[in-house]
Coordinates of C-alpha atoms and ligand atoms in Angstrom, one line a residue:
X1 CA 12.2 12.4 10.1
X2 CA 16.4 12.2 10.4
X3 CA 17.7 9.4 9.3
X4 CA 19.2 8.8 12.8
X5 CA 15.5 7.9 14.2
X6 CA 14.5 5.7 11.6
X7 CA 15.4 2.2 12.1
X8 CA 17.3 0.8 9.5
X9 CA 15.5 -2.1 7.4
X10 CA 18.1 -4.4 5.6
X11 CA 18.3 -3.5 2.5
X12 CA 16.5 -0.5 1.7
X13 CA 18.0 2.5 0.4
X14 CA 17.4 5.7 2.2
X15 CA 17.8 9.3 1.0
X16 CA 17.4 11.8 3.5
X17 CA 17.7 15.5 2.1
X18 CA 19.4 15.0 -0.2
X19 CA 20.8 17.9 -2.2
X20 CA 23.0 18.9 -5.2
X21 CA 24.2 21.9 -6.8
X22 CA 26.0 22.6 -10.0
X23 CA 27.5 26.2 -10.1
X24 CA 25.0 27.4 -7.3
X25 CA 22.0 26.1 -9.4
X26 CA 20.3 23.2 -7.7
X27 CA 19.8 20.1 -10.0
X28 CA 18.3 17.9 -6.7
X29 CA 16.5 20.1 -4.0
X30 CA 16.5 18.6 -0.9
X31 CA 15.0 15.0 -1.5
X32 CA 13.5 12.4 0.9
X33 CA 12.9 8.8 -0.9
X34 CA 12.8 5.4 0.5
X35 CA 13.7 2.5 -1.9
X36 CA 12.4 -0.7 -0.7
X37 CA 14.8 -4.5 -0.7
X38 CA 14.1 -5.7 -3.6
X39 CA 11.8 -3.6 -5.6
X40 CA 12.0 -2.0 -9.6
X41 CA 11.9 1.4 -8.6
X42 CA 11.7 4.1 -12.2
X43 CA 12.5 7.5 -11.8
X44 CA 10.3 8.9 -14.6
X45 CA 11.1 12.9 -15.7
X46 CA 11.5 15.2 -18.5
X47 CA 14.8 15.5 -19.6
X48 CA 16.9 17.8 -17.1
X49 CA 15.2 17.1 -14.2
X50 CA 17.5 15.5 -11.9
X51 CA 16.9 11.9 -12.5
X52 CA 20.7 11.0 -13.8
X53 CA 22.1 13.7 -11.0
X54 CA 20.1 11.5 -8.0
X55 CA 21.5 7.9 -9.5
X56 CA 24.8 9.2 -9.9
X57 CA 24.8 10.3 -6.2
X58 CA 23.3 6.6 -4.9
X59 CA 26.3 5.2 -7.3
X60 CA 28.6 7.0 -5.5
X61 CA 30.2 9.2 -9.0
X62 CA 28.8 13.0 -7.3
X63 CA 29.2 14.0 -4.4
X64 CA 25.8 15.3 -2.5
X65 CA 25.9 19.2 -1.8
X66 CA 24.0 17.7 1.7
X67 CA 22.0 15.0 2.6
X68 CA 22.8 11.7 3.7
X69 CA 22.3 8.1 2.0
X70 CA 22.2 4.8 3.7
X71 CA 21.4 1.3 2.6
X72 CA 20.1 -0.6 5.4
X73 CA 22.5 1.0 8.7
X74 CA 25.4 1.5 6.5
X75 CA 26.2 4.8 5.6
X76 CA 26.5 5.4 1.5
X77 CA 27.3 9.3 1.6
X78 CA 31.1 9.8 1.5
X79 CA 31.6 5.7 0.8
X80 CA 34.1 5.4 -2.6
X81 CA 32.0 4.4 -5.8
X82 CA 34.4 1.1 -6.2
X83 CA 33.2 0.1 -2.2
X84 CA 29.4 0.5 -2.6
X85 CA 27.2 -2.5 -3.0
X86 CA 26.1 -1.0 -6.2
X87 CA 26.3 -1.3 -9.8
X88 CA 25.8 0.9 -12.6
X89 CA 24.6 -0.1 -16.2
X90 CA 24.9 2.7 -18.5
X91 CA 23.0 4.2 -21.5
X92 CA 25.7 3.6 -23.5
X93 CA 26.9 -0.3 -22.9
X94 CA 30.8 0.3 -22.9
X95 CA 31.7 -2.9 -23.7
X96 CA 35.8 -2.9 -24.6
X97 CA 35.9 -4.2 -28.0
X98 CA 38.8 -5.9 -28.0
X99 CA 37.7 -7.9 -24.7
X100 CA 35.9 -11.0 -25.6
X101 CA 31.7 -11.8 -23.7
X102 CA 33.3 -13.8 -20.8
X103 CA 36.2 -11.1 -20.2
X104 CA 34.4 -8.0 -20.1
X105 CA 31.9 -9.9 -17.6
X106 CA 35.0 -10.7 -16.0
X107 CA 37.0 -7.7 -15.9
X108 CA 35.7 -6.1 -12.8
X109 CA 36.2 -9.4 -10.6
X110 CA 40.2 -9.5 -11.7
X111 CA 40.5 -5.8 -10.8
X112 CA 39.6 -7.0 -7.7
X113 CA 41.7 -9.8 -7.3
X114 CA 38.9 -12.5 -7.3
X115 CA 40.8 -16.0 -7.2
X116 CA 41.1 -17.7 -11.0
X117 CA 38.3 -20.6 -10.0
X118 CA 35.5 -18.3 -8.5
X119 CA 35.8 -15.9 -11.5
X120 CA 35.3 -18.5 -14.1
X121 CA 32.1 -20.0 -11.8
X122 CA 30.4 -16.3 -11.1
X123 CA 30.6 -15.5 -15.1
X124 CA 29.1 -18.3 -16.0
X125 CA 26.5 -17.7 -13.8
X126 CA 26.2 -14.1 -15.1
X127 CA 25.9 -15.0 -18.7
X128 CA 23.1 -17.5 -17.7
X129 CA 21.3 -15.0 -16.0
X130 CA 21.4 -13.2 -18.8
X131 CA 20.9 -16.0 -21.6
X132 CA 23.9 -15.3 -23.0
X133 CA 26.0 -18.4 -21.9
X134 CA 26.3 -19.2 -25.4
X135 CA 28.6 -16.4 -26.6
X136 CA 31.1 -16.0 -23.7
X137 CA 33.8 -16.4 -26.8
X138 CA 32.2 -13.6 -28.5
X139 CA 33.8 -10.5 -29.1
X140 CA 31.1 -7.6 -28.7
X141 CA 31.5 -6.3 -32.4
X142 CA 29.6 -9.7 -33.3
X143 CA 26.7 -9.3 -30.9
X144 CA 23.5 -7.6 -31.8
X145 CA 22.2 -4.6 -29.6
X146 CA 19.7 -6.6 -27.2
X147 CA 22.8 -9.0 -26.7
X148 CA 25.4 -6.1 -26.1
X149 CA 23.1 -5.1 -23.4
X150 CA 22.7 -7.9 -21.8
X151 CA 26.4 -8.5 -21.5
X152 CA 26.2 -5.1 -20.0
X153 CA 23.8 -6.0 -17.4
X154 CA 26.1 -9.7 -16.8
X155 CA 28.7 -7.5 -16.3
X156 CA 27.1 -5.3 -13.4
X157 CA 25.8 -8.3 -11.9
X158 CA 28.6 -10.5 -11.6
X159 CA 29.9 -8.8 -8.5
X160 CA 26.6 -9.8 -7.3
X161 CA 25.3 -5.8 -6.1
X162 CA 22.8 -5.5 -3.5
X163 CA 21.4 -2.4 -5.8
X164 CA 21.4 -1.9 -10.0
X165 CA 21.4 1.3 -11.1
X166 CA 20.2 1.7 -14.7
X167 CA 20.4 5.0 -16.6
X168 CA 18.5 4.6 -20.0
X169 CA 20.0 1.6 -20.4
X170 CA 17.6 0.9 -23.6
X171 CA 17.5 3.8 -25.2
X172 CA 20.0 2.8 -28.1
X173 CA 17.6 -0.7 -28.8
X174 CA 14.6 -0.3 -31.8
X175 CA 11.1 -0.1 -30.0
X176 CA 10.4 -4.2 -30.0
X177 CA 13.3 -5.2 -29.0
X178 CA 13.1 -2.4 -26.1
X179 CA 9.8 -4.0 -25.3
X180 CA 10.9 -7.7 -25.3
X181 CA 14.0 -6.4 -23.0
X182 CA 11.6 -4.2 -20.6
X183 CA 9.7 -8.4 -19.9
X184 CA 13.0 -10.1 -19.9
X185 CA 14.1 -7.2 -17.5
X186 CA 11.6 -7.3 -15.0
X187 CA 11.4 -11.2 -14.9
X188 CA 15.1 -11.5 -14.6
X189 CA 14.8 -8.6 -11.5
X190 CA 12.0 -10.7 -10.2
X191 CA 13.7 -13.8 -10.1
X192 CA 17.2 -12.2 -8.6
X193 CA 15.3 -10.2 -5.8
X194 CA 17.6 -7.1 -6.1
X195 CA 16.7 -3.8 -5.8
X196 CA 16.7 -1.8 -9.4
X197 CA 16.4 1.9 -9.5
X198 CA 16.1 2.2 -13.7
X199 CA 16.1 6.0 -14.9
X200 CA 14.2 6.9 -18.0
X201 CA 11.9 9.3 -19.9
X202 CA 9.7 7.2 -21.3
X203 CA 6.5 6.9 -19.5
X204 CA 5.4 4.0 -21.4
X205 CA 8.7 2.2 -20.0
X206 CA 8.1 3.2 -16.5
X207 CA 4.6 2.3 -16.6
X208 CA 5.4 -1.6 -17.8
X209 CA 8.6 -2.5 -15.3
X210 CA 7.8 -0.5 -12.3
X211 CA 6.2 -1.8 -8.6
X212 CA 6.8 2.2 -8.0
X213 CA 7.5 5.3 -10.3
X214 CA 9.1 8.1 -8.7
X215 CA 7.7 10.8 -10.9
X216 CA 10.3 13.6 -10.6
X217 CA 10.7 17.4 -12.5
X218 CA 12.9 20.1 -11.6
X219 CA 14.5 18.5 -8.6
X220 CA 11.6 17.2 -6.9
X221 CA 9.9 14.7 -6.6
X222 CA 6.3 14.9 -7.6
X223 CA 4.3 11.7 -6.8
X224 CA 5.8 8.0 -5.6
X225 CA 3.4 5.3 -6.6
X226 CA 2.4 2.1 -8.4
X227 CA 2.0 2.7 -12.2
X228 CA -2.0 2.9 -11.9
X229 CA -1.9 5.4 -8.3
X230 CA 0.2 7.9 -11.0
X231 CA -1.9 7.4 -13.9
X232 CA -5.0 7.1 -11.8
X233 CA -4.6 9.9 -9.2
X234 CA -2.2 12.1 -10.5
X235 CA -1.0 14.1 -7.3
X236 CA -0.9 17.3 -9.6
X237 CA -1.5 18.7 -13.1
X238 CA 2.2 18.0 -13.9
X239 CA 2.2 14.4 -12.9
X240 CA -1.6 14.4 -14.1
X241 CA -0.2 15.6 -17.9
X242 CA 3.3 14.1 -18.0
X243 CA 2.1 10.3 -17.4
X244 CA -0.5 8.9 -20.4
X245 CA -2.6 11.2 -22.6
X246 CA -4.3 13.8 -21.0
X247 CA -7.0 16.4 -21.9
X248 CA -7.1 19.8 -20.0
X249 CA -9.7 22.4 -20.2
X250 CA -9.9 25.2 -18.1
X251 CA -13.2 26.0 -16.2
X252 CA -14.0 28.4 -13.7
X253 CA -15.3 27.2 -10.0
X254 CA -19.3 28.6 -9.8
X255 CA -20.3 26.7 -6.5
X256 CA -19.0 24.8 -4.1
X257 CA -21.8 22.8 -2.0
X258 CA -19.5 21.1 1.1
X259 CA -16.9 19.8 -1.4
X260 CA -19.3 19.3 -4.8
X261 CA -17.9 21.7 -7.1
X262 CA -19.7 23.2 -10.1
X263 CA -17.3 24.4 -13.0
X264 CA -18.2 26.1 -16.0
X265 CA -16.2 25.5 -19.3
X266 CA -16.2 26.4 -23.1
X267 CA -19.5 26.9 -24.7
X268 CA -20.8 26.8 -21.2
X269 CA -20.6 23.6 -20.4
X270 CA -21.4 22.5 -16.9
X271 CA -18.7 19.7 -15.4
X272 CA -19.8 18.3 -12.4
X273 CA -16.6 16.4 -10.6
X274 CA -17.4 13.7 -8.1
X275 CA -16.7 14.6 -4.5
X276 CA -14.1 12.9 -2.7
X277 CA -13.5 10.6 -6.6
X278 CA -10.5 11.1 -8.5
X279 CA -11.0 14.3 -9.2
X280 CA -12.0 15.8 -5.5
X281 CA -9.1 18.3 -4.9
X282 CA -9.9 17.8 -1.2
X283 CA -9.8 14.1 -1.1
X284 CA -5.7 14.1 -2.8
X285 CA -4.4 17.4 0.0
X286 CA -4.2 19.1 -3.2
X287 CA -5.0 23.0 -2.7
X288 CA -8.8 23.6 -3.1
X289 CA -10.2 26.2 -5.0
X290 CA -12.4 28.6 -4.3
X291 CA -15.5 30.4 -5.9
X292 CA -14.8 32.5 -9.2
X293 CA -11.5 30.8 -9.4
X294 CA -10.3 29.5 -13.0
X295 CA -9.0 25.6 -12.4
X296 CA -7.7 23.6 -15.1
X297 CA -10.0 20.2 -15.4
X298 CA -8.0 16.8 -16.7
X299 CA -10.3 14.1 -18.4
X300 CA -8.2 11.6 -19.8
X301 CA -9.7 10.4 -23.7
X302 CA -10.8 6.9 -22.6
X303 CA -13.5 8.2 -20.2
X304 CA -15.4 10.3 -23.0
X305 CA -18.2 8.5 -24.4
X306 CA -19.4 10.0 -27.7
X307 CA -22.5 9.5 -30.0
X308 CA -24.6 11.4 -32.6
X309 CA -25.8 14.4 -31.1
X310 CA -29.8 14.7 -30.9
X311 CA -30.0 18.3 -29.7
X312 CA -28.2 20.7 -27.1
X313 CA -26.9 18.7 -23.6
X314 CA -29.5 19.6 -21.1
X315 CA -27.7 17.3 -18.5
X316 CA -24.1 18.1 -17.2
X317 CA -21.2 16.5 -18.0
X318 CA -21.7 16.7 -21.6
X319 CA -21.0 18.8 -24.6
X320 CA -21.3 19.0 -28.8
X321 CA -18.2 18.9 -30.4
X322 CA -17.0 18.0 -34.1
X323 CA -14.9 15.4 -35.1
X324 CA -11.6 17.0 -36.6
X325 CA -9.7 13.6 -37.6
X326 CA -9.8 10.0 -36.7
X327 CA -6.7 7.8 -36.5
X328 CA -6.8 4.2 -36.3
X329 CA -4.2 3.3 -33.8
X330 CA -4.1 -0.4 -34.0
X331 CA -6.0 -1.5 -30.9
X332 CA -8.3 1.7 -30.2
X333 CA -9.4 4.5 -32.6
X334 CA -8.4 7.7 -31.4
X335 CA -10.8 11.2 -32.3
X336 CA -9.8 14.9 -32.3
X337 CA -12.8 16.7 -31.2
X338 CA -13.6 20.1 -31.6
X339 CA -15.0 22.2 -29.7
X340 CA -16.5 25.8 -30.2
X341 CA -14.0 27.5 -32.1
X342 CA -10.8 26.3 -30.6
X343 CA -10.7 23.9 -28.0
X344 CA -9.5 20.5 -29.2
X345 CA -9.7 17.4 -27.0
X346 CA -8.8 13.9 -27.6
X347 CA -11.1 11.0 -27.3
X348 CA -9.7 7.4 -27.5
X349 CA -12.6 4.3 -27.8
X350 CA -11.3 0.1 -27.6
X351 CA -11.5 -0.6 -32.1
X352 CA -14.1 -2.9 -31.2
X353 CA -16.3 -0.6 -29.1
X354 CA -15.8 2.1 -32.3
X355 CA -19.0 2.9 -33.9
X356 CA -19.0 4.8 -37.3
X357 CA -19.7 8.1 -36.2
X358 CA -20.5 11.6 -38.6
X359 CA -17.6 13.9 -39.3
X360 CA -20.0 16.4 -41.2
X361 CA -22.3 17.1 -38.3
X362 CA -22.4 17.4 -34.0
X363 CA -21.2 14.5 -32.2
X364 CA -22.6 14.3 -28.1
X365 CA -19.1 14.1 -25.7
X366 CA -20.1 12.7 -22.5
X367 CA -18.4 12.0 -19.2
X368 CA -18.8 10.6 -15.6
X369 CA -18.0 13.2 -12.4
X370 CA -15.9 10.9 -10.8
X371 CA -13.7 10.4 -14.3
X372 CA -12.7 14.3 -13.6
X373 CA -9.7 15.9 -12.2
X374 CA -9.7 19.6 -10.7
X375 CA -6.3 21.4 -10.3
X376 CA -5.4 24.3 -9.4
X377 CA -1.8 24.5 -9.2
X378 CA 0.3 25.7 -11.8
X379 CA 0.9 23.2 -13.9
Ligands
ATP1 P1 18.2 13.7 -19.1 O1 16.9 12.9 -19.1 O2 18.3 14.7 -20.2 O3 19.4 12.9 -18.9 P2 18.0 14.2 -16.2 O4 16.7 14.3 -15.6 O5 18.8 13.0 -16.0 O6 18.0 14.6 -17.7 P3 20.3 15.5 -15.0 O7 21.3 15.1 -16.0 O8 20.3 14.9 -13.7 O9 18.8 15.5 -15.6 O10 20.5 17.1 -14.9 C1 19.7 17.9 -13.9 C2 20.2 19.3 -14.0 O11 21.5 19.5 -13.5 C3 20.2 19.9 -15.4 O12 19.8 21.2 -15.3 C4 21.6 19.8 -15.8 O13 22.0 20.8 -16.8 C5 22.4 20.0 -14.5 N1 23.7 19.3 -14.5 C6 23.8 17.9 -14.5 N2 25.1 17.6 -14.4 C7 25.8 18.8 -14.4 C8 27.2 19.1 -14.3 N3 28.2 18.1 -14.2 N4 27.5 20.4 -14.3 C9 26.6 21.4 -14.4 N5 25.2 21.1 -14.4 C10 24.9 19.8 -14.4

C-alpha cells in the first residue's frame, strides 16, 4: 500500500520502502514497518543486519537510498535530524565530562534557545523521570554506569520527543544491572507513553522489554510479533533458530495425508507434526513440502520429555538417546542427548520436575506433534 492511501494515525511511524545502499551493497532492502503511538518496539538481529542503518534513517543521521518515512501526516524523509520529533540515545552515553548532571541534560535546550526558567523546570523533570534528581551537581566522572545512562536517557527526553531511538544503549552495563535497567526501562516507557524503537542483539533483552520484536537479518525483516508469536511460531527456521534455544534435525517428508505429514529422521525415527499446530507449514503461509523432500524439524528442549528407556519406541514421536552431559543451570537442568552416532540435541527440564536419570544406559526422548516445527526454507 503507498503511503499516500493510508490514513495517517497520530503518532505512528510509517516506513514505506524503505531502502539504503552503502557502495551499491544494500544494508536495508526495501522495508515496510508500522510502529504504533506509544509502543516499545525492539529490532532484534545478528550483528550486520541493518538494525543501526534503519534507526539511523528514522533519526534523521542517513539519508534513505528510497523510501519514504512519516510520523503520523508529517513527512520524516528529507526533514533535518535537529527538526525531527526524535531522539537518539547512544551505545556509547557521550556525556561531556567536564559538563556537570543538570548541564548535559540541559545542553540541548540552550542550543535551542529555551528561555532560562523553562530550562531549569524541564531538567528537573528529566532527572526525576530518571531518578536521578539527586545528582544534578554531579559531574559524570562520579556517576556509576547505570547512572551515566540514565543521565543519557534524561538528556534525550528533556526536549520531550514524540519517538526514542535506542541503539544498544546497555551494552556497556554488567548483566544485573542490564537487567534491573531493562524493568526500570520499560516501566519508565510505560508511564511516559512514548514510542521507543530500542535496537539490540540480545534476544533475551528483546524478549523482556518488547510489546513487538521486529526480528530482522540481512535487510529484511523476518517476523513482527509479541515476544511469545516469535518464540512460539517462528515464521521461518531463521527466526525459529535465532530467538531462544532451538533443536533442528533434519527429516525427510514420507507422506502427506491432506496436510498430516510423516517425517522420518535419524535412527529412523518417525515424527509426526500436528496439522494446522505450530508446526503445520501450511497453517504459517510458509512453503510446503512435498514427498521425498528433506525439511529441517525445530523442537525446542523444553517440549522433550525423557525417562529410562524400557525397550525400542514402538509409538512415534519418540526416540533412544544417551545422555552426553548434564548442567545445572540454576532454575532448570539442561541435558545433551545423543543420538545414534552424531546427532546431539538439547533437552531442558524445570530443577524441580528433574528426576535422576542414567548416563550409562538409553534414556526414552519423547515429544508432542503439535510441539514440532517443519521448515523447509533455507535457513
Ligand atoms: P551491529 O549489531 O553490528 O551494529 P547492525 O545490524 O546494526 O549491526 P548495520 O550497522 O546497520 O548493522 O549495518 C548493516 C550493513 O551495512 C553492514 O553490512 C554494514 O557493514 C553496512 N554499513 C553500515 N554503515 C555503513 C557505512 N557507513 N558505509 C558502508 N557500509 C555500511
Amino acid at each position: 500500500m503507498s503511503a499516500t492511501l493510508s490514513p495517517a494515525i497520530a503518532g505512528e511511524l510509517s516506513i514505506r520502502s524503505l531502502h539504503k545502499e552503502f557502495g551499491g551493497v544494500a544494508a536495508i532492502k526495501d522495508l515496510d514497518l508500522d510502529i504504533r503511538a506509544g509502543e516499545f518496539l525492539c529490532l532484534l538481529g545478528p550483528s550486520g543486519c541493518g538494525k543501526t542503518t534503519l534507526l539511523r534513517m528514522i533519526a534523521g543521521f542517513e539519508e534513505p537510498t528510497a523510501g519514504v518515512i512519516e510520523l503520523g501526516s508529517t513527512d520524516l524523509t528529507k526533514m533535518p535530524a535537529h527538526k525531527r520529533p526524535v531522539n537518539t540515545v547512544f551505545q556509547a552515553y557521550a556525556l561531556f565530562p567536564h559538563m556537570m548532571v543538570a548541564e548535559n541534560v540541559a545542553y540541548g535546550l540552550k542550543q535551542s534557545r529555551t528561555p532560562k526558567k523553562e530550562i531549569g523546570q524541564r531538567v528537573d523533570e528529566a532527572l526525576t523521570m530518571v531518578r536521578m534528581r539527586e545528582f544534578a551537581d554531579r559531574s559524570p566522572g562520579q556517576l556509576s554506569g547505570g547512572q551515566q545512562q540514565r543521565v543519557a536517557l534524561a538528556r534525550a527526553l528533556v526536549n520531550r520527543p514524540k519517538v526514542l531511538l535506542l541503539d544498544e544503549p546497555m551494552s556497556a552495563l554488567d548483566r544485573k544491572l542490564r537487567e534491573e535497567m531493562q524493568v526500570e526501562l520499560k516501566l519508565l516507557q510505560k508511564r511516559l507513553g512514548i514510542t521507543f524503537i530500542f535496537v539490540t542483539h540480545d534476544q533475551e533483552e528483546a524478549l523482556a522489554m518488547s510489546d513487538r520484536i521486529v526480528v530482522m537479518y540481512d535487510g529484511c525483516i523476518q517476523q513482527i510479533g509479541s515476544a511469545e508469536e516469535v518464540y512460539t511460531r517462528p515464521a521461518n527456521s531463521f527466526v525459529a533458530g535465532f530467538i531462544g534455544k532451538q533443536n533442528f534435525v533434519e527429516a525427510v517428508v514420507v507422506s502427506d495425508d491432506g496436510g498430516a505429514l510423516r517425517l522420518r529422521s535419524v535412527n529412523n525415527t518417525t515424527i509426526l507434526p500436528e496439522p494446522n499446530a505450530a508446526g503445520d507449514p501450511g497453517a504459517t503461509g510458509r512453503p510446503v513440502p512435498s514427498v521425498g523432500d528433506t525439511v529441517r524439524v525445530a523442537i525446542r528442549p523444553e517440549t522433550l520429555r525423557l525417562r529410562v528407556a524400557d525397550g525400542v519406541p514402538s509409538a512415534p514421536n519418540a526416540v533412544r538417546g544417551r545422555i552426553a552431559g548434564v548442567s545445572f543451570l540454576g532454575d532448570v537442568v539442561q541435558y545433551v542427548l545423543l543420538i545414534g552416532e552424531d546427532t546431539e540435541i538439547l533437552s531442558r527440564v524445570p530443577r524441580s520436575d528433574a528426576v535422576p536419570l542414567p548416563t550409562d544406559e538409553d534414556v526414552l526422548i519423547e515429544w508432542d506433534g503439535a510441539d514440532v516445527a517443519v521448515y523447509c526454507d533455507e535457513g
